[in-house]
Amino acid sequence: MSTSSWKISRRTCLQGLGVSLGLPLLDGMVHGEQKTRPRPRRMCCVYFPFGVAMPKDGTPDRQWGWFPTGRGADYQLTNPLKPLAALRNELTVLGGLSHPRGRSMGGHDTGDTFLTGAKLSGSSFSNTVSMDQYAAAFVGDQTRFPSLTLSSDGGVGEPTRSTTLSFTRTGRPVPALASPQQIFNRLFGAGDGSTEAQRRRLEQSGSLLDLLLENSRSLKRRLGTRDKKKLDDYLASVRAVEKRVQQSQRWLSIPKPKIDPKSVDLAVDQDAPREYLRAMYDLLFLAFQTDTTRLATYMIGQVAGATTIANAFPACIGLKGNWHGLAHGAGKAGGAERLGRFDQFLAEQFGYFLQRLHETSERDGTLLDHTLVLYGSSNSRTHQNRNYPLVLAGGTGLGLKHGHYRRYGNEVPLSNLFVTMLDRIGVPVKGFADSTAEMS
């Protein structure tokens, strides 16, 4: 008698008493055809602002410095990163990397370019495509949502003070979601109206876009060079909308995964940072577990100082002062410990996310084995745009080897790491931003 399970749809759910609960990936859900398909490859980038504590070696408060002591495989985690100790073999701590174009930018300006590597200068502040959106252009059509863009502030902010990590091919910011309830509804909610009504709306949108593109051709013949470029940029955005409409039509008849809303604390807000951050990480986890998307970004806070919601997070967990103030005071007596304790708090929440990925099995490994997670800031000390504090986790099933603290010189741009990450998730890439080679 065969011991294999009956073939079960991956969208099967347990139903009863008005509750619909999604099942994990069972062996019976993996049909023979699916076993031969490449397993999903995922990428997530998490950003925090204002830099970290960096006391000098040999000083009494060195253990509150973010970067480890020692080098290579023999490094020792200091207090801020000790929450990641259980996952030491699943991650690499990186030092010395930065974006060369950003080194001369203002200390509050580099959040915009963390994933783009661009230099924002002049009056236009023109950005370029972010790594996640570059990847989405190649692999985003494999899931219901090409990418997921989150931040604690939501929206887009303003140039050099953006509240999103994600930027389109033309450098336009992708609006971020901030409310756990809103994110859950978008990912797993039933939506509004019948499937047929939604289909008609999408078809109408497609017709309007066709008309707009047709009218633009006659207009373009009457424009000057600069206006033609502006129109081309606009039409590129229109084509992106058109592509999203087409993709939405394709997914319309496929039910969304059924997730129990009680599995995430959706009522929490930014006034309770620990619970809020865990809810955001839970949503990222569920998005990957259900293969709703394979690309995600989360900006914990932006670098605009007092105007960011996350600036109040330290006070909400009992630390004196706001985040920006803690960062500025890190060089004063006791300052490294104060900022280091908040760095430790952030690492605890990040470790929670990694642990969930690590403990969740999928074919030939775990979710973390096939997911790259980049965590870090675009400042080392406050306002210093060099030596970014970075952790790269996951991806052992994609060929990465971990368990080290690696330091690089100024000649190695952060974009080299981006090239390696893009390559590992199956994105064809010869270079990105100012990259010079793959990371070794």
PDB file of C-alpha atoms in Angstrom, residues 172-429:
ATOM      1  CA  ARG A 172       9.483  57.014  -7.866  1.00  0.00           C
ATOM      2  CA  PRO A 173       8.718  55.904  -4.285  1.00  0.00           C
ATOM      3  CA  VAL A 174       6.419  52.921  -3.783  1.00  0.00           C
ATOM      4  CA  PRO A 175       3.866  53.709  -1.029  1.00  0.00           C
ATOM      5  CA  ALA A 176       4.374  51.631   2.104  1.00  0.00           C
ATOM      6  CA  LEU A 177       1.691  50.074   4.302  1.00  0.00           C
ATOM      7  CA  ALA A 178       1.854  50.657   8.066  1.00  0.00           C
ATOM      8  CA  SER A 179      -1.357  49.305   9.642  1.00  0.00           C
ATOM      9  CA  PRO A 180      -1.251  45.569  10.500  1.00  0.00           C
ATOM     10  CA  GLN A 181      -5.009  45.331   9.895  1.00  0.00           C
ATOM     11  CA  GLN A 182      -4.689  47.018   6.501  1.00  0.00           C
ATOM     12  CA  ILE A 183      -1.781  44.772   5.537  1.00  0.00           C
ATOM     13  CA  PHE A 184      -3.652  41.641   6.595  1.00  0.00           C
ATOM     14  CA  ASN A 185      -6.738  42.671   4.633  1.00  0.00           C
ATOM     15  CA  ARG A 186      -4.666  43.350   1.535  1.00  0.00           C
ATOM     16  CA  LEU A 187      -2.822  40.043   1.719  1.00  0.00           C
ATOM     17  CA  PHE A 188      -5.561  37.728   2.932  1.00  0.00           C
ATOM     18  CA  GLY A 189      -8.865  39.636   2.968  1.00  0.00           C
ATOM     19  CA  ALA A 190     -11.754  38.655   0.733  1.00  0.00           C
ATOM     20  CA  GLY A 191     -11.880  42.066  -0.929  1.00  0.00           C
ATOM     21  CA  ASP A 192     -15.006  43.971  -1.864  1.00  0.00           C
ATOM     22  CA  GLY A 193     -17.626  42.937  -4.384  1.00  0.00           C
ATOM     23  CA  SER A 194     -18.070  39.770  -6.381  1.00  0.00           C
ATOM     24  CA  THR A 195     -15.368  38.250  -8.538  1.00  0.00           C
ATOM     25  CA  GLU A 196     -17.286  39.189 -11.676  1.00  0.00           C
ATOM     26  CA  ALA A 197     -17.661  42.807 -10.538  1.00  0.00           C
ATOM     27  CA  GLN A 198     -13.935  43.000  -9.820  1.00  0.00           C
ATOM     28  CA  ARG A 199     -13.220  41.507 -13.224  1.00  0.00           C
ATOM     29  CA  ARG A 200     -15.366  44.155 -14.942  1.00  0.00           C
ATOM     30  CA  ARG A 201     -13.555  46.929 -13.067  1.00  0.00           C
ATOM     31  CA  LEU A 202     -10.194  45.541 -14.120  1.00  0.00           C
ATOM     32  CA  GLU A 203     -11.292  45.203 -17.736  1.00  0.00           C
ATOM     33  CA  GLN A 204     -12.534  48.798 -17.664  1.00  0.00           C
ATOM     34  CA  SER A 205      -9.186  49.919 -16.224  1.00  0.00           C
ATOM     35  CA  GLY A 206      -7.387  48.096 -19.024  1.00  0.00           C
ATOM     36  CA  SER A 207      -9.554  49.805 -21.651  1.00  0.00           C
ATOM     37  CA  LEU A 208      -8.885  53.238 -20.161  1.00  0.00           C
ATOM     38  CA  LEU A 209      -5.155  52.572 -20.155  1.00  0.00           C
ATOM     39  CA  ASP A 210      -5.251  51.483 -23.798  1.00  0.00           C
ATOM     40  CA  LEU A 211      -7.024  54.722 -24.694  1.00  0.00           C
ATOM     41  CA  LEU A 212      -4.539  56.790 -22.691  1.00  0.00           C
ATOM     42  CA  LEU A 213      -1.556  55.171 -24.402  1.00  0.00           C
ATOM     43  CA  GLU A 214      -3.122  55.674 -27.840  1.00  0.00           C
ATOM     44  CA  ASN A 215      -3.794  59.362 -27.177  1.00  0.00           C
ATOM     45  CA  SER A 216      -0.256  59.877 -25.908  1.00  0.00           C
ATOM     46  CA  ARG A 217       1.268  58.927 -29.263  1.00  0.00           C
ATOM     47  CA  SER A 218      -0.292  61.870 -31.066  1.00  0.00           C
ATOM     48  CA  LEU A 219       0.587  64.215 -28.204  1.00  0.00           C
ATOM     49  CA  LYS A 220       4.233  63.166 -28.173  1.00  0.00           C
ATOM     50  CA  ARG A 221       4.757  64.355 -31.744  1.00  0.00           C
ATOM     51  CA  ARG A 222       4.019  67.917 -30.614  1.00  0.00           C
ATOM     52  CA  LEU A 223       6.332  68.023 -27.594  1.00  0.00           C
ATOM     53  CA  GLY A 224       9.857  69.285 -27.055  1.00  0.00           C
ATOM     54  CA  THR A 225      12.731  67.090 -25.866  1.00  0.00           C
ATOM     55  CA  ARG A 226      12.306  67.700 -22.125  1.00  0.00           C
ATOM     56  CA  ASP A 227       8.547  67.231 -22.242  1.00  0.00           C
ATOM     57  CA  LYS A 228       8.973  64.039 -24.241  1.00  0.00           C
ATOM     58  CA  LYS A 229      11.148  62.652 -21.456  1.00  0.00           C
ATOM     59  CA  LYS A 230       8.573  63.639 -18.845  1.00  0.00           C
ATOM     60  CA  LEU A 231       5.864  61.970 -20.907  1.00  0.00           C
ATOM     61  CA  ASP A 232       7.984  58.839 -21.342  1.00  0.00           C
ATOM     62  CA  ASP A 233       8.466  58.611 -17.571  1.00  0.00           C
ATOM     63  CA  TYR A 234       4.740  59.037 -17.082  1.00  0.00           C
ATOM     64  CA  LEU A 235       3.902  56.398 -19.662  1.00  0.00           C
ATOM     65  CA  ALA A 236       6.334  54.009 -18.016  1.00  0.00           C
ATOM     66  CA  SER A 237       4.275  54.384 -14.843  1.00  0.00           C
ATOM     67  CA  VAL A 238       1.091  53.810 -16.857  1.00  0.00           C
ATOM     68  CA  ARG A 239       2.526  50.632 -18.352  1.00  0.00           C
ATOM     69  CA  ALA A 240       3.387  49.459 -14.851  1.00  0.00           C
ATOM     70  CA  VAL A 241      -0.253  49.988 -13.868  1.00  0.00           C
ATOM     71  CA  GLU A 242      -1.349  48.129 -16.986  1.00  0.00           C
ATOM     72  CA  LYS A 243       0.885  45.215 -16.043  1.00  0.00           C
ATOM     73  CA  ARG A 244      -0.557  45.163 -12.522  1.00  0.00           C
ATOM     74  CA  VAL A 245      -4.080  45.147 -13.974  1.00  0.00           C
ATOM     75  CA  GLN A 246      -3.227  42.187 -16.190  1.00  0.00           C
ATOM     76  CA  GLN A 247      -1.670  40.363 -13.265  1.00  0.00           C
ATOM     77  CA  SER A 248      -4.696  41.089 -11.072  1.00  0.00           C
ATOM     78  CA  GLN A 249      -6.969  39.567 -13.722  1.00  0.00           C
ATOM     79  CA  ARG A 250      -4.860  36.420 -13.756  1.00  0.00           C
ATOM     80  CA  TRP A 251      -5.075  36.004  -9.971  1.00  0.00           C
ATOM     81  CA  LEU A 252      -8.703  37.046  -9.623  1.00  0.00           C
ATOM     82  CA  SER A 253     -10.159  33.552  -9.822  1.00  0.00           C
ATOM     83  CA  ILE A 254      -7.556  32.081  -7.450  1.00  0.00           C
ATOM     84  CA  PRO A 255      -8.681  32.289  -3.812  1.00  0.00           C
ATOM     85  CA  LYS A 256      -6.367  34.037  -1.371  1.00  0.00           C
ATOM     86  CA  PRO A 257      -4.810  31.884   1.365  1.00  0.00           C
ATOM     87  CA  LYS A 258      -7.093  31.443   4.352  1.00  0.00           C
ATOM     88  CA  ILE A 259      -5.337  32.752   7.454  1.00  0.00           C
ATOM     89  CA  ASP A 260      -6.847  32.963  10.924  1.00  0.00           C
ATOM     90  CA  PRO A 261      -6.835  36.689  11.838  1.00  0.00           C
ATOM     91  CA  LYS A 262      -6.228  35.671  15.451  1.00  0.00           C
ATOM     92  CA  SER A 263      -2.745  34.453  14.480  1.00  0.00           C
ATOM     93  CA  VAL A 264      -1.583  38.100  14.306  1.00  0.00           C
ATOM     94  CA  ASP A 265      -2.235  40.926  16.762  1.00  0.00           C
ATOM     95  CA  LEU A 266      -3.959  43.193  14.242  1.00  0.00           C
ATOM     96  CA  ALA A 267      -5.274  45.683  16.789  1.00  0.00           C
ATOM     97  CA  VAL A 268      -1.809  46.810  17.891  1.00  0.00           C
ATOM     98  CA  ASP A 269      -0.355  50.145  16.805  1.00  0.00           C
ATOM     99  CA  GLN A 270       2.944  52.009  17.022  1.00  0.00           C
ATOM    100  CA  ASP A 271       2.311  53.022  20.657  1.00  0.00           C
ATOM    101  CA  ALA A 272       3.318  49.476  21.655  1.00  0.00           C
ATOM    102  CA  PRO A 273       6.592  48.944  19.737  1.00  0.00           C
ATOM    103  CA  ARG A 274       7.310  45.355  20.786  1.00  0.00           C
ATOM    104  CA  GLU A 275       3.847  44.137  19.852  1.00  0.00           C
ATOM    105  CA  TYR A 276       3.736  46.306  16.726  1.00  0.00           C
ATOM    106  CA  LEU A 277       7.101  45.103  15.402  1.00  0.00           C
ATOM    107  CA  ARG A 278       6.164  41.490  16.056  1.00  0.00           C
ATOM    108  CA  ALA A 279       2.873  41.955  14.218  1.00  0.00           C
ATOM    109  CA  MET A 280       4.742  43.386  11.224  1.00  0.00           C
ATOM    110  CA  TYR A 281       7.224  40.504  11.287  1.00  0.00           C
ATOM    111  CA  ASP A 282       4.338  38.024  11.630  1.00  0.00           C
ATOM    112  CA  LEU A 283       2.768  39.475   8.488  1.00  0.00           C
ATOM    113  CA  LEU A 284       6.057  39.228   6.592  1.00  0.00           C
ATOM    114  CA  PHE A 285       6.348  35.616   7.730  1.00  0.00           C
ATOM    115  CA  LEU A 286       2.803  34.759   6.642  1.00  0.00           C
ATOM    116  CA  ALA A 287       3.311  36.437   3.270  1.00  0.00           C
ATOM    117  CA  PHE A 288       6.324  34.192   2.652  1.00  0.00           C
ATOM    118  CA  GLN A 289       4.821  31.038   4.169  1.00  0.00           C
ATOM    119  CA  THR A 290       1.739  31.281   1.949  1.00  0.00           C
ATOM    120  CA  ASP A 291       3.811  32.268  -1.108  1.00  0.00           C
ATOM    121  CA  THR A 292       1.697  35.404  -1.436  1.00  0.00           C
ATOM    122  CA  THR A 293       4.873  37.312  -2.296  1.00  0.00           C
ATOM    123  CA  ARG A 294       8.584  36.519  -2.410  1.00  0.00           C
ATOM    124  CA  LEU A 295       9.923  40.053  -2.105  1.00  0.00           C
ATOM    125  CA  ALA A 296       9.423  42.382   0.855  1.00  0.00           C
ATOM    126  CA  THR A 297      10.865  45.497   2.476  1.00  0.00           C
ATOM    127  CA  TYR A 298      10.245  46.975   5.896  1.00  0.00           C
ATOM    128  CA  MET A 299      11.472  50.414   7.006  1.00  0.00           C
ATOM    129  CA  ILE A 300      11.263  50.347  10.811  1.00  0.00           C
ATOM    130  CA  GLY A 301      11.889  54.076  10.940  1.00  0.00           C
ATOM    131  CA  GLN A 302      12.985  56.883   8.656  1.00  0.00           C
ATOM    132  CA  VAL A 303      15.878  59.249   9.298  1.00  0.00           C
ATOM    133  CA  ALA A 304      13.915  62.491   9.622  1.00  0.00           C
ATOM    134  CA  GLY A 305      14.504  62.804  13.344  1.00  0.00           C
ATOM    135  CA  ALA A 306      11.592  63.999  15.437  1.00  0.00           C
ATOM    136  CA  THR A 307       9.010  63.643  12.668  1.00  0.00           C
ATOM    137  CA  THR A 308       9.195  59.846  12.442  1.00  0.00           C
ATOM    138  CA  ILE A 309       6.718  57.713  14.386  1.00  0.00           C
ATOM    139  CA  ALA A 310       9.454  55.250  15.331  1.00  0.00           C
ATOM    140  CA  ASN A 311      11.422  58.051  16.994  1.00  0.00           C
ATOM    141  CA  ALA A 312       9.262  57.495  20.089  1.00  0.00           C
ATOM    142  CA  PHE A 313       9.836  53.722  20.234  1.00  0.00           C
ATOM    143  CA  PRO A 314      12.612  53.838  22.911  1.00  0.00           C
ATOM    144  CA  ALA A 315      10.456  55.806  25.352  1.00  0.00           C
ATOM    145  CA  CYS A 316       7.596  53.362  24.836  1.00  0.00           C
ATOM    146  CA  ILE A 317       9.751  50.515  26.177  1.00  0.00           C
ATOM    147  CA  GLY A 318      11.027  52.460  29.180  1.00  0.00           C
ATOM    148  CA  LEU A 319      14.205  54.105  27.851  1.00  0.00           C
ATOM    149  CA  LYS A 320      14.735  57.804  28.468  1.00  0.00           C
ATOM    150  CA  GLY A 321      14.813  59.938  25.360  1.00  0.00           C
ATOM    151  CA  ASN A 322      13.816  59.422  21.745  1.00  0.00           C
ATOM    152  CA  TRP A 323      15.666  57.320  19.161  1.00  0.00           C
ATOM    153  CA  HIS A 324      17.371  60.265  17.487  1.00  0.00           C
ATOM    154  CA  GLY A 325      18.457  61.624  20.867  1.00  0.00           C
ATOM    155  CA  LEU A 326      19.839  58.255  21.965  1.00  0.00           C
ATOM    156  CA  ALA A 327      21.891  58.069  18.777  1.00  0.00           C
ATOM    157  CA  HIS A 328      23.312  61.569  19.239  1.00  0.00           C
ATOM    158  CA  GLY A 329      24.168  60.810  22.859  1.00  0.00           C
ATOM    159  CA  ALA A 330      25.886  57.482  22.196  1.00  0.00           C
ATOM    160  CA  GLY A 331      29.345  59.016  22.639  1.00  0.00           C
ATOM    161  CA  LYS A 332      28.575  60.502  26.055  1.00  0.00           C
ATOM    162  CA  ALA A 333      28.990  58.781  29.415  1.00  0.00           C
ATOM    163  CA  GLY A 334      26.523  55.884  29.540  1.00  0.00           C
ATOM    164  CA  GLY A 335      25.286  56.716  26.052  1.00  0.00           C
ATOM    165  CA  ALA A 336      26.572  53.547  24.384  1.00  0.00           C
ATOM    166  CA  GLU A 337      24.643  51.390  26.830  1.00  0.00           C
ATOM    167  CA  ARG A 338      21.446  53.398  26.407  1.00  0.00           C
ATOM    168  CA  LEU A 339      21.523  53.136  22.610  1.00  0.00           C
ATOM    169  CA  GLY A 340      22.881  49.586  22.812  1.00  0.00           C
ATOM    170  CA  ARG A 341      19.903  48.470  24.857  1.00  0.00           C
ATOM    171  CA  PHE A 342      17.576  49.756  22.178  1.00  0.00           C
ATOM    172  CA  ASP A 343      19.703  48.098  19.480  1.00  0.00           C
ATOM    173  CA  GLN A 344      19.306  44.909  21.511  1.00  0.00           C
ATOM    174  CA  PHE A 345      15.530  45.373  21.611  1.00  0.00           C
ATOM    175  CA  LEU A 346      15.454  45.705  17.811  1.00  0.00           C
ATOM    176  CA  ALA A 347      17.618  42.593  17.427  1.00  0.00           C
ATOM    177  CA  GLU A 348      15.217  40.639  19.659  1.00  0.00           C
ATOM    178  CA  GLN A 349      12.325  41.402  17.328  1.00  0.00           C
ATOM    179  CA  PHE A 350      14.407  40.660  14.241  1.00  0.00           C
ATOM    180  CA  GLY A 351      15.534  37.382  15.813  1.00  0.00           C
ATOM    181  CA  TYR A 352      11.892  36.492  16.426  1.00  0.00           C
ATOM    182  CA  PHE A 353      11.238  36.823  12.682  1.00  0.00           C
ATOM    183  CA  LEU A 354      14.294  34.764  11.733  1.00  0.00           C
ATOM    184  CA  GLN A 355      13.378  32.070  14.256  1.00  0.00           C
ATOM    185  CA  ARG A 356       9.888  31.714  12.779  1.00  0.00           C
ATOM    186  CA  LEU A 357      11.390  31.263   9.321  1.00  0.00           C
ATOM    187  CA  HIS A 358      13.984  28.823  10.700  1.00  0.00           C
ATOM    188  CA  GLU A 359      11.411  26.684  12.514  1.00  0.00           C
ATOM    189  CA  THR A 360       9.086  26.361   9.521  1.00  0.00           C
ATOM    190  CA  SER A 361       9.839  23.373   7.326  1.00  0.00           C
ATOM    191  CA  GLU A 362       9.334  23.271   3.613  1.00  0.00           C
ATOM    192  CA  ARG A 363      10.519  20.908   0.926  1.00  0.00           C
ATOM    193  CA  ASP A 364      14.216  20.050   1.479  1.00  0.00           C
ATOM    194  CA  GLY A 365      14.778  22.544   4.270  1.00  0.00           C
ATOM    195  CA  THR A 366      13.199  25.509   6.013  1.00  0.00           C
ATOM    196  CA  LEU A 367      11.743  28.830   4.934  1.00  0.00           C
ATOM    197  CA  LEU A 368      14.929  30.533   6.132  1.00  0.00           C
ATOM    198  CA  ASP A 369      17.085  28.228   4.005  1.00  0.00           C
ATOM    199  CA  HIS A 370      15.466  29.650   0.889  1.00  0.00           C
ATOM    200  CA  THR A 371      15.033  33.249   2.046  1.00  0.00           C
ATOM    201  CA  LEU A 372      17.629  36.030   2.091  1.00  0.00           C
ATOM    202  CA  VAL A 373      17.071  38.592   4.850  1.00  0.00           C
ATOM    203  CA  LEU A 374      19.134  41.792   4.955  1.00  0.00           C
ATOM    204  CA  TYR A 375      18.950  43.853   8.164  1.00  0.00           C
ATOM    205  CA  GLY A 376      20.750  47.119   8.760  1.00  0.00           C
ATOM    206  CA  SER A 377      21.128  50.885   8.642  1.00  0.00           C
ATOM    207  CA  SER A 378      22.690  53.462   6.314  1.00  0.00           C
ATOM    208  CA  ASN A 379      24.501  55.154   9.232  1.00  0.00           C
ATOM    209  CA  SER A 380      27.216  53.696  11.436  1.00  0.00           C
ATOM    210  CA  ARG A 381      27.474  56.436  14.019  1.00  0.00           C
ATOM    211  CA  THR A 382      24.784  59.083  13.711  1.00  0.00           C
ATOM    212  CA  HIS A 383      25.143  61.041  10.444  1.00  0.00           C
ATOM    213  CA  GLN A 384      28.120  58.944   9.269  1.00  0.00           C
ATOM    214  CA  ASN A 385      27.317  57.215   5.988  1.00  0.00           C
ATOM    215  CA  ARG A 386      30.110  54.630   6.104  1.00  0.00           C
ATOM    216  CA  ASN A 387      30.584  51.207   7.629  1.00  0.00           C
ATOM    217  CA  TYR A 388      26.893  50.314   7.629  1.00  0.00           C
ATOM    218  CA  PRO A 389      25.862  47.893  10.419  1.00  0.00           C
ATOM    219  CA  LEU A 390      24.505  44.908   8.471  1.00  0.00           C
ATOM    220  CA  VAL A 391      23.350  41.343   9.038  1.00  0.00           C
ATOM    221  CA  LEU A 392      22.653  38.954   6.163  1.00  0.00           C
ATOM    222  CA  ALA A 393      20.649  35.921   7.255  1.00  0.00           C
ATOM    223  CA  GLY A 394      19.253  32.824   5.562  1.00  0.00           C
ATOM    224  CA  GLY A 395      19.878  31.445   2.118  1.00  0.00           C
ATOM    225  CA  THR A 396      21.934  28.369   3.043  1.00  0.00           C
ATOM    226  CA  GLY A 397      19.762  26.489   0.578  1.00  0.00           C
ATOM    227  CA  LEU A 398      20.738  29.077  -2.032  1.00  0.00           C
ATOM    228  CA  GLY A 399      24.458  28.499  -1.615  1.00  0.00           C
ATOM    229  CA  LEU A 400      25.373  30.921   1.180  1.00  0.00           C
ATOM    230  CA  LYS A 401      27.700  29.938   4.031  1.00  0.00           C
ATOM    231  CA  HIS A 402      27.313  31.721   7.356  1.00  0.00           C
ATOM    232  CA  GLY A 403      28.779  31.860  10.847  1.00  0.00           C
ATOM    233  CA  HIS A 404      31.285  34.678  10.255  1.00  0.00           C
ATOM    234  CA  TYR A 405      31.885  38.357  10.918  1.00  0.00           C
ATOM    235  CA  ARG A 406      33.284  39.744   7.682  1.00  0.00           C
ATOM    236  CA  ARG A 407      34.824  43.192   7.279  1.00  0.00           C
ATOM    237  CA  TYR A 408      35.469  44.907   3.965  1.00  0.00           C
ATOM    238  CA  GLY A 409      37.414  47.954   2.861  1.00  0.00           C
ATOM    239  CA  ASN A 410      36.045  51.170   1.390  1.00  0.00           C
ATOM    240  CA  GLU A 411      36.763  49.896  -2.112  1.00  0.00           C
ATOM    241  CA  VAL A 412      33.954  47.311  -1.845  1.00  0.00           C
ATOM    242  CA  PRO A 413      30.532  48.905  -2.455  1.00  0.00           C
ATOM    243  CA  LEU A 414      27.396  47.580  -0.782  1.00  0.00           C
ATOM    244  CA  SER A 415      25.938  47.066  -4.254  1.00  0.00           C
ATOM    245  CA  ASN A 416      28.280  44.091  -4.669  1.00  0.00           C
ATOM    246  CA  LEU A 417      26.244  42.372  -1.966  1.00  0.00           C
ATOM    247  CA  PHE A 418      23.057  43.295  -3.822  1.00  0.00           C
ATOM    248  CA  VAL A 419      24.360  41.607  -6.975  1.00  0.00           C
ATOM    249  CA  THR A 420      25.028  38.426  -5.003  1.00  0.00           C
ATOM    250  CA  MET A 421      21.588  38.504  -3.390  1.00  0.00           C
ATOM    251  CA  LEU A 422      19.812  39.077  -6.692  1.00  0.00           C
ATOM    252  CA  ASP A 423      21.745  36.251  -8.314  1.00  0.00           C
ATOM    253  CA  ARG A 424      20.878  33.831  -5.488  1.00  0.00           C
ATOM    254  CA  ILE A 425      17.146  34.432  -5.841  1.00  0.00           C
ATOM    255  CA  GLY A 426      17.282  33.784  -9.573  1.00  0.00           C
ATOM    256  CA  VAL A 427      17.310  37.332 -10.949  1.00  0.00           C
ATOM    257  CA  PRO A 428      19.526  37.747 -14.038  1.00  0.00           C
ATOM    258  CA  VAL A 429      21.965  40.497 -13.115  1.00  0.00           C
TER     259      VAL A 429
END
